[in-house]
Structure formats: structure tokens, C-alpha cells
Short mmCIF file of C-alpha atoms and ligand atoms in Angstrom, two decimals:
data_model
loop_
_atom_site.label_atom_id
_atom_site.label_comp_id
_atom_site.label_asym_id
_atom_site.label_seq_id
_atom_site.Cartn_x
_atom_site.Cartn_y
_atom_site.Cartn_z
CA MET A 922 86.22 106.60 127.19
CA SER A 923 84.12 105.62 124.76
CA ASP A 924 82.11 101.86 124.65
CA ASN A 925 81.21 102.10 121.25
CA LYS A 926 81.54 98.23 120.57
CA MET A 927 78.92 97.74 118.23
CA THR A 928 75.43 97.16 119.15
CA ASP A 929 73.06 95.22 116.45
CA ASN A 930 75.22 96.31 113.99
CA LYS A 931 75.23 100.08 114.51
CA MET A 932 78.85 102.13 114.16
CA SER A 933 78.59 104.85 117.34
CA PHE A 934 80.51 107.57 117.69
CA LYS A 935 78.99 108.49 120.58
CA GLY A 936 81.70 110.76 122.57
CA ARG A 937 84.10 110.98 119.67
CA VAL A 938 85.08 114.29 118.59
CA VAL A 939 85.48 115.14 114.73
CA ILE A 940 87.99 117.38 112.93
CA ILE A 941 86.29 117.41 108.98
CA THR A 942 87.68 120.73 107.20
CA GLY A 943 85.99 121.86 104.39
CA ALA A 944 82.99 121.21 106.34
CA GLY A 945 80.62 123.62 105.40
CA GLY A 946 79.34 122.25 101.90
CA GLY A 947 79.51 119.63 99.32
CA LEU A 948 81.58 116.05 101.18
CA GLY A 949 82.81 117.41 104.09
CA ARG A 950 79.09 118.79 104.99
CA ILE A 951 77.82 114.97 104.02
CA TYR A 952 80.37 114.00 106.49
CA ALA A 953 79.53 116.32 108.96
CA LEU A 954 75.70 115.19 108.93
CA GLU A 955 76.24 111.87 109.05
CA PHE A 956 78.92 111.31 112.16
CA ALA A 957 76.56 114.32 113.68
CA LYS A 958 73.67 111.64 113.07
CA ARG A 959 75.84 108.58 114.76
CA GLY A 960 75.94 110.74 117.95
CA ALA A 961 79.57 112.42 116.98
CA LYS A 962 80.33 116.44 117.98
CA VAL A 963 81.61 117.78 115.10
CA VAL A 964 83.81 120.86 114.52
CA VAL A 965 82.49 122.17 111.25
CA ASN A 966 85.65 124.03 109.28
CA ASP A 967 85.38 125.98 106.64
CA LEU A 968 87.73 129.44 105.34
CA GLY A 969 84.84 129.28 102.61
CA GLY A 970 85.83 130.46 100.13
CA SER A 971 85.62 130.20 95.89
CA LEU A 972 86.34 127.12 94.28
CA GLY A 973 89.03 128.92 93.72
CA GLY A 974 90.38 129.62 97.09
CA GLU A 975 89.35 132.83 96.82
CA GLY A 976 87.13 134.77 99.97
CA GLN A 977 85.90 134.23 102.94
CA ASN A 978 82.71 133.71 104.79
CA SER A 979 81.45 132.03 107.98
CA ARG A 980 78.12 131.55 106.23
CA ALA A 981 78.69 127.09 105.30
CA ALA A 982 80.23 126.88 108.09
CA ASP A 983 77.26 128.22 110.41
CA VAL A 984 74.12 126.21 107.44
CA VAL A 985 75.88 123.05 108.63
CA VAL A 986 76.50 124.08 112.79
CA SER A 987 72.77 124.65 111.90
CA GLU A 988 71.22 121.63 110.09
CA ILE A 989 73.50 119.49 112.70
CA SER A 990 71.13 120.78 115.89
CA GLU A 991 68.00 121.67 113.95
CA LYS A 992 68.01 117.44 112.50
CA PHE A 993 70.21 115.78 115.09
CA LYS A 994 69.80 117.90 118.23
CA ALA A 995 73.75 117.39 118.83
CA GLU A 996 76.64 118.52 119.24
CA ALA A 997 78.59 120.77 116.14
CA VAL A 998 80.72 123.85 116.49
CA ALA A 999 81.64 126.24 112.99
CA ASN A 1000 85.50 126.72 113.18
CA TYR A 1001 86.28 129.24 109.71
CA ASP A 1002 90.19 129.16 109.78
CA SER A 1003 91.55 128.31 106.98
CA VAL A 1004 94.05 125.21 106.95
CA THR A 1005 96.96 126.52 105.90
CA GLU A 1006 96.85 129.82 107.92
CA ASN A 1007 95.63 127.86 111.97
CA ALA A 1008 95.61 124.92 111.58
CA GLN A 1009 96.59 124.68 115.38
CA GLY A 1010 93.02 127.11 115.97
CA ILE A 1011 91.46 124.01 114.53
CA VAL A 1012 92.52 121.90 116.79
CA GLN A 1013 91.86 123.90 119.00
CA ALA A 1014 88.28 124.29 118.62
CA ALA A 1015 87.92 120.97 119.45
CA LEU A 1016 90.18 121.35 121.88
CA ASN A 1017 88.55 124.25 123.43
CA ASN A 1018 84.94 122.60 123.23
CA PHE A 1019 84.95 118.99 124.04
CA GLY A 1020 87.78 118.52 125.14
CA ARG A 1021 90.00 116.01 123.11
CA VAL A 1022 90.04 114.72 119.10
CA ASP A 1023 89.99 111.94 118.05
CA ILE A 1024 89.38 111.86 113.45
CA ILE A 1025 90.13 113.28 111.75
CA ILE A 1026 88.90 114.03 107.70
CA ASN A 1027 91.36 115.87 106.18
CA ASN A 1028 88.60 117.77 103.50
CA ALA A 1029 89.29 120.87 102.18
CA GLY A 1030 90.53 121.29 99.06
CA ILE A 1031 90.42 124.17 96.23
CA LEU A 1032 91.15 124.08 92.25
CA LYS A 1033 93.46 125.98 90.16
CA ASP A 1034 93.65 124.27 86.81
CA SER A 1035 95.35 124.58 83.58
CA SER A 1036 97.68 123.48 81.34
CA PHE A 1037 101.08 122.78 83.10
CA VAL A 1038 102.95 125.36 81.00
CA LYS A 1039 99.81 127.99 81.47
CA MET A 1040 100.00 127.36 85.87
CA ASN A 1041 102.23 129.70 87.86
CA SER A 1042 104.29 129.31 90.65
CA SER A 1043 101.32 130.24 92.67
CA ALA A 1044 99.33 128.76 91.20
CA PHE A 1045 100.37 125.09 91.44
CA ALA A 1046 101.79 126.20 95.68
CA SER A 1047 98.68 127.56 96.91
CA VAL A 1048 96.48 124.51 95.43
CA VAL A 1049 99.10 122.19 97.05
CA ASP A 1050 98.83 124.46 100.48
CA VAL A 1051 95.49 124.10 100.59
CA HIS A 1052 95.39 119.46 100.44
CA LEU A 1053 98.34 118.85 100.91
CA ASN A 1054 100.64 121.07 103.81
CA GLY A 1055 96.85 121.61 105.28
CA ALA A 1056 96.49 118.76 105.58
CA TYR A 1057 99.54 118.35 107.60
CA ARG A 1058 99.71 120.52 109.60
CA LEU A 1059 96.31 119.97 111.55
CA THR A 1060 97.05 116.13 111.42
CA ARG A 1061 100.46 117.69 113.04
CA ALA A 1062 98.29 119.84 115.47
CA ALA A 1063 96.73 117.17 116.54
CA TRP A 1064 98.79 114.21 116.60
CA PRO A 1065 100.99 114.83 120.20
CA HIS A 1066 96.37 114.12 121.61
CA MET A 1067 95.95 110.99 119.56
CA LYS A 1068 99.27 109.88 120.91
CA GLU A 1069 99.03 110.82 124.82
CA GLN A 1070 95.56 109.30 124.71
CA GLY A 1071 96.00 105.69 122.42
CA PHE A 1072 93.32 106.50 119.77
CA GLY A 1073 92.93 108.05 116.43
CA ARG A 1074 91.95 107.96 112.85
CA ILE A 1075 92.81 109.81 110.57
CA ILE A 1076 91.16 110.29 106.76
CA ASN A 1077 92.45 112.04 104.08
CA THR A 1078 90.80 113.32 100.62
CA CYS A 1079 93.16 111.95 97.70
CA SER A 1080 91.48 111.73 94.01
CA PRO A 1081 92.15 109.25 90.53
CA ALA A 1082 93.36 112.56 89.17
CA GLY A 1083 96.80 112.32 92.22
CA LEU A 1084 96.64 108.02 91.02
CA TYR A 1085 96.89 108.69 87.59
CA GLY A 1086 97.12 111.93 86.67
CA ASN A 1087 95.28 114.43 84.84
CA PHE A 1088 95.84 116.97 82.17
CA GLY A 1089 95.00 120.66 83.66
CA GLN A 1090 96.23 119.20 87.16
CA ALA A 1091 99.39 119.42 87.45
CA ASN A 1092 98.98 121.20 90.97
CA TYR A 1093 95.69 118.91 91.99
CA SER A 1094 97.38 115.66 91.08
CA ALA A 1095 100.86 116.45 93.47
CA ALA A 1096 99.05 117.70 96.29
CA LYS A 1097 97.25 114.71 95.81
CA MET A 1098 99.24 111.63 95.41
CA GLY A 1099 102.00 113.62 99.07
CA LEU A 1100 98.82 112.87 100.47
CA VAL A 1101 98.86 109.42 99.73
CA GLY A 1102 102.93 108.89 100.53
CA LEU A 1103 101.63 111.08 103.96
CA SER A 1104 99.20 109.20 105.51
CA GLU A 1105 101.25 105.50 104.34
CA THR A 1106 103.87 106.52 106.59
CA LEU A 1107 101.41 108.76 108.57
CA ALA A 1108 100.25 104.35 109.23
CA LYS A 1109 103.49 103.57 109.37
CA GLU A 1110 103.84 105.67 112.75
CA GLY A 1111 100.72 105.90 114.01
CA TYR A 1112 99.93 102.31 114.76
CA LYS A 1113 101.45 101.31 118.09
CA TYR A 1114 99.84 104.50 119.38
CA ASN A 1115 95.86 103.21 117.71
CA ILE A 1116 96.29 106.13 114.94
CA ARG A 1117 94.51 104.82 111.76
CA VAL A 1118 95.29 106.00 108.21
CA ASN A 1119 93.68 106.01 105.33
CA CYS A 1120 93.19 107.19 101.32
CA ILE A 1121 89.84 107.55 100.64
CA VAL A 1122 89.97 108.46 96.28
CA PRO A 1123 85.69 109.38 95.58
CA LEU A 1124 84.13 110.90 92.86
CA ALA A 1125 81.41 112.52 94.56
CA ARG A 1126 78.76 115.94 92.65
CA SER A 1127 79.66 119.20 94.15
CA ARG A 1128 80.80 122.28 92.41
CA MET A 1129 84.48 120.54 92.01
CA THR A 1130 82.54 118.41 89.37
CA GLU A 1131 79.07 119.82 88.08
CA LYS A 1132 80.88 121.74 85.71
CA VAL A 1133 83.37 118.75 84.69
CA VAL A 1134 81.71 115.71 85.08
CA PRO A 1135 78.08 114.68 82.26
CA PRO A 1136 74.54 115.09 83.91
CA PRO A 1137 73.78 111.56 83.32
CA ILE A 1138 77.30 110.37 85.54
CA LEU A 1139 77.06 113.46 87.81
CA LYS A 1140 73.35 112.17 88.94
CA GLN A 1141 74.75 108.52 89.78
CA LEU A 1142 76.96 110.81 92.09
CA ALA A 1143 75.42 111.49 95.42
CA PRO A 1144 78.24 112.73 98.03
CA GLU A 1145 75.88 110.32 100.43
CA LYS A 1146 76.81 107.35 98.05
CA ILE A 1147 80.69 107.93 99.97
CA ALA A 1148 79.77 108.65 103.31
CA PRO A 1149 79.77 105.22 104.61
CA LEU A 1150 83.19 104.59 103.79
CA VAL A 1151 84.44 107.08 105.94
CA MET A 1152 82.34 106.17 109.20
CA TYR A 1153 83.47 102.17 108.77
CA LEU A 1154 86.99 103.74 108.03
CA THR A 1155 87.51 105.85 111.40
CA HIS A 1156 85.52 103.57 113.25
CA GLU A 1157 87.11 102.39 116.72
CA SER A 1158 85.73 99.36 115.79
CA THR A 1159 88.14 99.49 112.78
CA GLU A 1160 92.06 98.14 112.15
CA VAL A 1161 92.05 99.25 108.95
CA THR A 1162 95.30 100.97 107.77
CA ASN A 1163 97.66 102.44 105.39
CA SER A 1164 94.83 102.12 102.39
CA ILE A 1165 93.97 103.37 99.25
CA PHE A 1166 89.86 103.08 98.00
CA GLU A 1167 89.17 105.00 95.02
CA LEU A 1168 84.85 104.76 95.43
CA ALA A 1169 82.29 106.87 93.54
CA ALA A 1170 77.91 105.89 92.73
CA GLY A 1171 77.89 103.13 94.92
CA PHE A 1172 80.80 101.67 93.58
CA TYR A 1173 83.77 100.27 97.09
CA SER A 1174 87.57 99.40 96.10
CA GLN A 1175 90.71 98.98 97.38
CA ILE A 1176 93.69 100.54 95.28
CA ARG A 1177 97.36 98.71 96.23
CA TRP A 1178 100.38 98.81 94.44
CA GLU A 1179 101.73 96.26 91.76
CA ARG A 1180 105.45 95.81 91.40
CA SER A 1181 105.90 93.83 88.04
CA SER A 1182 107.71 90.31 88.32
CA GLY A 1183 110.57 91.48 86.84
CA GLN A 1184 114.10 90.97 85.50
CA ILE A 1185 117.33 90.27 87.57
CA PHE A 1186 120.23 91.01 85.81
CA ASN A 1187 123.73 89.05 85.68
CA PRO A 1188 125.30 90.71 88.52
CA ASP A 1189 128.80 91.22 86.89
CA PRO A 1190 128.52 95.24 86.07
CA GLU A 1191 129.62 94.14 82.22
CA SER A 1192 125.79 93.50 81.48
CA PHE A 1193 124.39 96.55 83.39
CA THR A 1194 124.15 98.06 80.13
CA ALA A 1195 121.11 100.29 78.36
CA GLU A 1196 121.06 97.26 75.51
CA ALA A 1197 120.76 95.04 78.28
CA ILE A 1198 117.16 96.85 79.59
CA LEU A 1199 116.32 97.16 76.51
CA ASN A 1200 116.43 92.91 74.75
CA LYS A 1201 114.67 93.09 78.89
CA TRP A 1202 112.14 95.10 78.84
CA SER A 1203 108.67 92.63 78.48
CA SER A 1204 110.26 90.81 81.60
CA ILE A 1205 111.11 94.05 83.31
CA CYS A 1206 107.40 95.54 82.66
CA ASP A 1207 105.67 91.49 83.04
CA TYR A 1208 102.60 91.78 85.65
CA LYS A 1209 101.92 88.38 84.93
CA ASP A 1210 102.03 85.68 87.27
CA LYS A 1211 104.77 82.85 87.05
CA PRO A 1212 105.83 79.70 89.57
CA PHE A 1213 108.92 81.37 90.34
CA ASN A 1214 108.19 84.98 89.61
CA ASN A 1215 105.81 86.61 90.26
CA THR A 1216 103.94 90.47 90.99
CA GLN A 1217 104.09 91.42 94.51
CA HIS A 1218 102.14 93.92 96.11
CA PRO A 1219 104.61 95.86 98.77
CA THR A 1220 103.37 97.77 101.72
CA GLN A 1221 106.28 98.79 103.34
CA LEU A 1222 110.37 99.42 102.82
CA SER A 1223 111.64 96.14 103.85
CA ASP A 1224 109.38 94.31 100.86
CA TYR A 1225 112.43 95.70 98.74
CA ASN A 1226 114.07 92.07 100.83
CA ALA A 1227 112.50 89.96 99.35
CA LEU A 1228 113.43 91.42 96.09
CA ILE A 1229 116.86 91.40 96.99
CA ALA A 1230 117.24 87.44 98.65
CA LYS A 1231 115.50 86.63 94.99
CA ALA A 1232 118.18 87.84 93.23
CA ARG A 1233 120.77 86.62 95.68
CA ARG A 1234 118.57 82.93 95.55
CA LEU A 1235 119.87 82.38 92.44
CA PRO A 1236 121.79 79.28 90.45
CA PRO A 1237 124.66 80.64 89.09
CA ASN A 1238 124.68 79.60 85.76
CA GLU A 1239 120.98 81.90 85.58
CA GLN A 1240 122.93 84.59 87.09
P1 NAD B 807 83.78 121.20 97.67
O1 NAD B 807 84.26 122.67 96.40
O2 NAD B 807 82.44 120.96 97.51
O3 NAD B 807 84.56 120.82 98.61
C1 NAD B 807 85.47 121.90 99.34
C2 NAD B 807 85.24 123.01 100.92
O4 NAD B 807 87.04 123.12 101.77
C3 NAD B 807 84.92 123.99 100.52
O5 NAD B 807 83.62 124.43 101.03
C4 NAD B 807 85.92 125.46 101.14
O6 NAD B 807 85.24 126.77 101.55
C5 NAD B 807 86.72 124.27 101.98
N1 NAD B 807 87.88 125.03 101.93
C6 NAD B 807 89.05 125.95 100.02
N2 NAD B 807 89.85 125.86 100.73
C7 NAD B 807 90.33 125.48 102.83
C8 NAD B 807 91.01 126.28 103.90
N3 NAD B 807 92.33 126.85 103.68
N4 NAD B 807 90.87 126.06 104.53
C9 NAD B 807 88.86 125.45 105.21
N5 NAD B 807 88.66 125.07 104.01
C10 NAD B 807 88.70 124.97 102.76
O7 NAD B 807 84.18 120.19 96.98
P2 NAD B 807 84.26 118.48 97.39
O8 NAD B 807 84.30 117.61 95.80
O9 NAD B 807 83.33 118.07 98.15
O10 NAD B 807 85.25 118.34 97.57
C11 NAD B 807 85.46 117.76 99.03
C12 NAD B 807 87.63 117.08 99.20
O11 NAD B 807 86.94 116.37 97.89
C13 NAD B 807 88.74 117.63 98.22
O12 NAD B 807 90.14 117.89 99.43
C14 NAD B 807 88.89 117.62 96.79
O13 NAD B 807 89.94 117.51 96.17
C15 NAD B 807 88.18 115.87 96.83
N6 NAD B 807 87.46 115.09 96.17
C16 NAD B 807 86.50 115.49 95.07
C17 NAD B 807 86.12 114.57 94.50
C18 NAD B 807 84.98 115.01 93.78
O14 NAD B 807 84.38 113.81 92.81
N7 NAD B 807 84.26 115.65 94.50
C19 NAD B 807 87.20 114.18 94.18
C20 NAD B 807 88.23 113.64 93.95
C21 NAD B 807 88.75 113.77 95.36
#
């Protein structure tokens, strides 16, 4: 439908329809403006609640839609549905107003931080519900349309707290790491339909970080520095999928899994003991490359086969 091959190295989104959840402020607003500037039609979704997820207000999304129309004379529509309540309605807003959905940015989020011992089950569940289940619901509602048209680009917003953990954020970390697993499977299932799925792990100035990041660092964390990668990953010319990117303050990088060189134990069941593990612990956790026992960067389940094959290839005297 669209002919957005790059011209003069410019990435146009003309004819593309983008849904951005939580686009009434912070990072989502910046993405919405950038997509609109590049010709996309944008569904600006935002429930308009507090950082903790309380309340709702149509103003946040409305202001961004007005901004888009004033600055770029571009088409955008506001949607105030919660990703937890009516994800189908958000996709329907794209279909009703623009006839299709090409790109989803799962960005809506809340925080309910507290140490694990003080975190009640409602604080845990509601954060997982917005970040993880919300992204699932919206993606599930849009997926058949993307599959049918043979095009889709999906960004899931993860967090350093998800990858590495962070004190007081057990709920948020679980939700964000859940998004990594969701993305990795959807990247595989969507591949043959030209649906590409990636995770971003941003750090940026917003109401989420303004009270926890020291001001001198905050100054460097303009959300505008996150948007370029989102544009790149969602453009029709981009084939990148199944990947995680960490970015902040103008630094862009990729994260991947690494399996240690590891240790193969004698197949005799007698040798599978806790003491054998103790004796070889440093080898099990060895990340140094060795000529015949390299670390690996697995990207799919079948990469496990290489491990099993390696164990089988060992000459009997080394087993
Ligand atoms: P933000 O609070 O400005 O933006 C989140 C938006 O989501 C808000 O506008 C909020 O109203 C909306 N929202 C919340 N619940 C919703 C729901 N149920 N349905 C629809 N909209 C809802 O914060 P931000 O920093 O711009 O965060 C954007 C995303 O980036 C979040 O997923 C956040 O977890 C993630 N993230 C941010 C940082 C950072 O440094 N700012 C770091 C890592 C991850």
C-alpha cells in the first residue's frame, strides 16, 4: 500500500497508521510527534491517569493531537481507553479513522514501587496488567490485521529494571522482563508475515524519572534521543527483529544473551552430584572464549541442540 522506500536517506511513514499507547506525555508524546512529522497517521492513546495509575483524563491525549495538527497539519486521533480495559477499542479507533494498523508502540506504563515485603498483590498485579497484559491485549487485537496485510512493526518498551532488577520494583521488573519473552516469541511467529518485533530499554527524562534521577544526569536524558531508534526499527525498510536495544542520552546499543563456555560432566549418573558442580563451578560460569569451548549467544530454543551435540562429540576419555 505504501511506497516509503527511502528517498535521499529519509525515512517516511506516509500512509502508515501507528498506535502509540500512553502517548499523552513523556516518551509516547515524542514518538507521536515524530511519526506525524514523517507522514504517519497516529492514534494517540492515553488514559490520562496519575503515575500510579489513578484517575483518568482526556486532556493528555487531546493536547498531543492538537499539537500534531498545529505543527504538522497531520492526521491524528485521540483515544482514551485503558490498555487494560479496552485494547480492542484502541485498534478499532485506528481502523475506524484510518482503515488499518501498521505499527504498534506499547509504551503505556505506571509505577507502584515499594520493597517486595511491602508490595501487596494488588500493586503487583496492576503494574503487570498495564505493562505486560496491556501490551499483550493490544498486540493480540492488532495481530490478525497485520498478518492479513503482510506488514507489522511492534515495539515493546522494556526497562533496565526488567533486565537487571531494581530495588523496590519487583512488579515493574517482572512485567518488563515478561515483555522481552513476549517479543522474542512474537518475532518468531510474525516473521513470515513481515511482522517485526523488538524491545527497547530506554532511560529518559519524564515524570517517571524526574524524582529518582539526579538533575545533572536528567538534563542529558531528553526523550527526543529515544525516538530515532523507534523510527528506525518500525520503518518498512528495516528487517531487524527479535532484538533488545538499550539507549539513553544519545547512546544506542544492543543487548544479547550470553551462555557461558560451560562444563560437560561425565554421562555416568554417579558423577551428577552437587560436589561435582562445586568442583567445576568456575568452569560452569566461565565466559572466556576458549578454542574449543566457546561462549554462545543463543537466539532461539534450537540453539540448545548445539550444546547437546557438543556433549556427544566428546571423546570417551574426556567424558
Ligand atoms: P509517562 O508516565 O510520562 O508515560 C506513561 C503514559 O502511559 C502516561 O501518559 C500515562 O497516562 C499512560 N498510561 C498509564 N496507564 C495507562 C493505561 N492503562 N492505558 C493507557 N495509557 C496509560 O512515563 P514515560 O517515562 O514516558 O514512560 C513510557 C514508557 O517507557 C513506560 O512503559 C515506561 O515504563 C518505559 N520506560 C521509561 C523509562 C524512562 O527513563 N522514562 C525507562 C525505562 C522504561
